[in-house]
Amino acid sequence: MYLPNDGEINPTPLIKLCWKLGKRVYLPVLHPILHNRLWFVPYTPHTVMIKNIYGIREPKLILANRRAAWALDLVLLPLVAFDALGNRMGMGGGYYDRTFSFKSLRRGMTGPNLIGLAHEIQRVEKLPIESWDIPLTSIVTDSKSYP
Ligand SMILES: Nc1ncnc2c1ncn2[C@@H]1O[C@H](COP(=O)(O)OP(=O)(O)OP(=O)(O)O)[C@@H](O)[C@H]1O
Ligand SMILES: [Mg+2]
């Protein structure tokens, strides 16, 4: 999951529901070494939070707690724009593209499903895609889901 920034759709109610259901929730943290990559660490009501270089709240990194991107069951991620084919435009850092690049590189390693959460008005007719862009499995908005 993620904590909302700059008008992104707010998944906090879903996070609270997951906690209630006994599911383990992880948030992305900026990778301390590798350029523009994400690590995922557990998020509970007791997690100590810090602000990262973008001013976004993230859990204080405890190395032993981190979970590799490929080991997650499901990823709900924010976006700036999407199209009905599952193409995603982010904030332009390539964080999610780099972190989940194994989905297109390693044969047989499909990794977790990536579900984009968005406002319906973030849909565009067709997004230009680049070779490194990792498509979403589906997108859920306030009124529809795609595909
Ligand atoms: N797997 C990768 N390896 C190296 N560079 C990459 C990779 N994926 C993306 N990039 C680089 O990251 C930059 C930003 O990518 P892009 O514009 O697609 O960001 P984005 O998808 O909007 O961002 P984000 O994933 O953080 O939401 C591009 O210049 C691209 O070259
Ligand atoms: Mg991209």
GROMACS .gro file of N, CA, C and O in nm, residues 82-88 123-127 129 135-139 146-147:
model
   80
   82PHE      N    1  -0.362   0.693  -1.604
   82PHE     CA    2  -0.364   0.555  -1.652
   82PHE      C    3  -0.452   0.548  -1.776
   82PHE      O    4  -0.529   0.641  -1.805
   83ASP      N    5  -0.438   0.437  -1.852
   83ASP     CA    6  -0.535   0.413  -1.958
   83ASP      C    7  -0.600   0.277  -1.937
   83ASP      O    8  -0.556   0.199  -1.851
   84ALA      N    9  -0.704   0.251  -2.013
   84ALA     CA   10  -0.786   0.132  -1.990
   84ALA      C   11  -0.709   0.003  -2.018
   84ALA      O   12  -0.752  -0.106  -1.979
   85LEU      N   13  -0.593   0.013  -2.085
   85LEU     CA   14  -0.512  -0.106  -2.112
   85LEU      C   15  -0.421  -0.142  -1.995
   85LEU      O   16  -0.352  -0.243  -1.998
   86GLY      N   17  -0.419  -0.057  -1.892
   86GLY     CA   18  -0.337  -0.087  -1.774
   86GLY      C   19  -0.204  -0.014  -1.774
   86GLY      O   20  -0.119  -0.040  -1.688
   87ASN      N   21  -0.184   0.075  -1.870
   87ASN     CA   22  -0.060   0.152  -1.869
   87ASN      C   23  -0.066   0.259  -1.761
   87ASN      O   24  -0.173   0.316  -1.736
   88ARG      N   25   0.049   0.285  -1.700
   88ARG     CA   26   0.055   0.375  -1.585
   88ARG      C   27   0.159   0.484  -1.606
   88ARG      O   28   0.270   0.457  -1.650
  123ARG      N   29  -0.802   0.895  -1.577
  123ARG     CA   30  -0.794   0.810  -1.696
  123ARG      C   31  -0.777   0.896  -1.821
  123ARG      O   32  -0.845   0.996  -1.837
  124VAL      N   33  -0.684   0.853  -1.906
  124VAL     CA   34  -0.667   0.918  -2.036
  124VAL      C   35  -0.692   0.812  -2.143
  124VAL      O   36  -0.689   0.692  -2.116
  125GLU      N   37  -0.717   0.860  -2.265
  125GLU     CA   38  -0.751   0.769  -2.374
  125GLU      C   39  -0.638   0.667  -2.399
  125GLU      O   40  -0.662   0.547  -2.401
  126LYS      N   41  -0.516   0.718  -2.415
  126LYS     CA   42  -0.404   0.629  -2.443
  126LYS      C   43  -0.276   0.693  -2.391
  126LYS      O   44  -0.250   0.810  -2.421
  127LEU      N   45  -0.199   0.619  -2.312
  127LEU     CA   46  -0.073   0.672  -2.260
  127LEU      C   47   0.042   0.629  -2.350
  127LEU      O   48   0.046   0.514  -2.396
  129ILE      N   49   0.382   0.468  -2.397
  129ILE     CA   50   0.459   0.380  -2.306
  129ILE      C   51   0.601   0.363  -2.356
  129ILE      O   52   0.628   0.364  -2.476
  135PRO      N   53   0.343  -0.250  -1.683
  135PRO     CA   54   0.197  -0.227  -1.683
  135PRO      C   55   0.131  -0.278  -1.555
  135PRO      O   56   0.185  -0.364  -1.485
  136LEU      N   57   0.015  -0.225  -1.528
  136LEU     CA   58  -0.062  -0.267  -1.412
  136LEU      C   59  -0.147  -0.388  -1.447
  136LEU      O   60  -0.187  -0.406  -1.562
  137THR      N   61  -0.177  -0.469  -1.348
  137THR     CA   62  -0.268  -0.582  -1.367
  137THR      C   63  -0.409  -0.529  -1.387
  137THR      O   64  -0.484  -0.576  -1.472
  138SER      N   65  -0.445  -0.430  -1.305
  138SER     CA   66  -0.574  -0.363  -1.320
  138SER      C   67  -0.573  -0.231  -1.245
  138SER      O   68  -0.479  -0.201  -1.171
  139ILE      N   69  -0.677  -0.154  -1.268
  139ILE     CA   70  -0.691  -0.024  -1.201
  139ILE      C   71  -0.830  -0.017  -1.142
  139ILE      O   72  -0.928  -0.055  -1.208
  146TYR      N   73  -1.072  -0.148  -1.420
  146TYR     CA   74  -1.019  -0.178  -1.553
  146TYR      C   75  -0.919  -0.291  -1.542
  146TYR      O   76  -0.840  -0.287  -1.448
  147PRO      N   77  -0.905  -0.384  -1.632
  147PRO     CA   78  -0.995  -0.402  -1.746
  147PRO      C   79  -1.132  -0.451  -1.698
  147PRO      O   80  -1.139  -0.508  -1.592
   0.00000   0.00000   0.00000
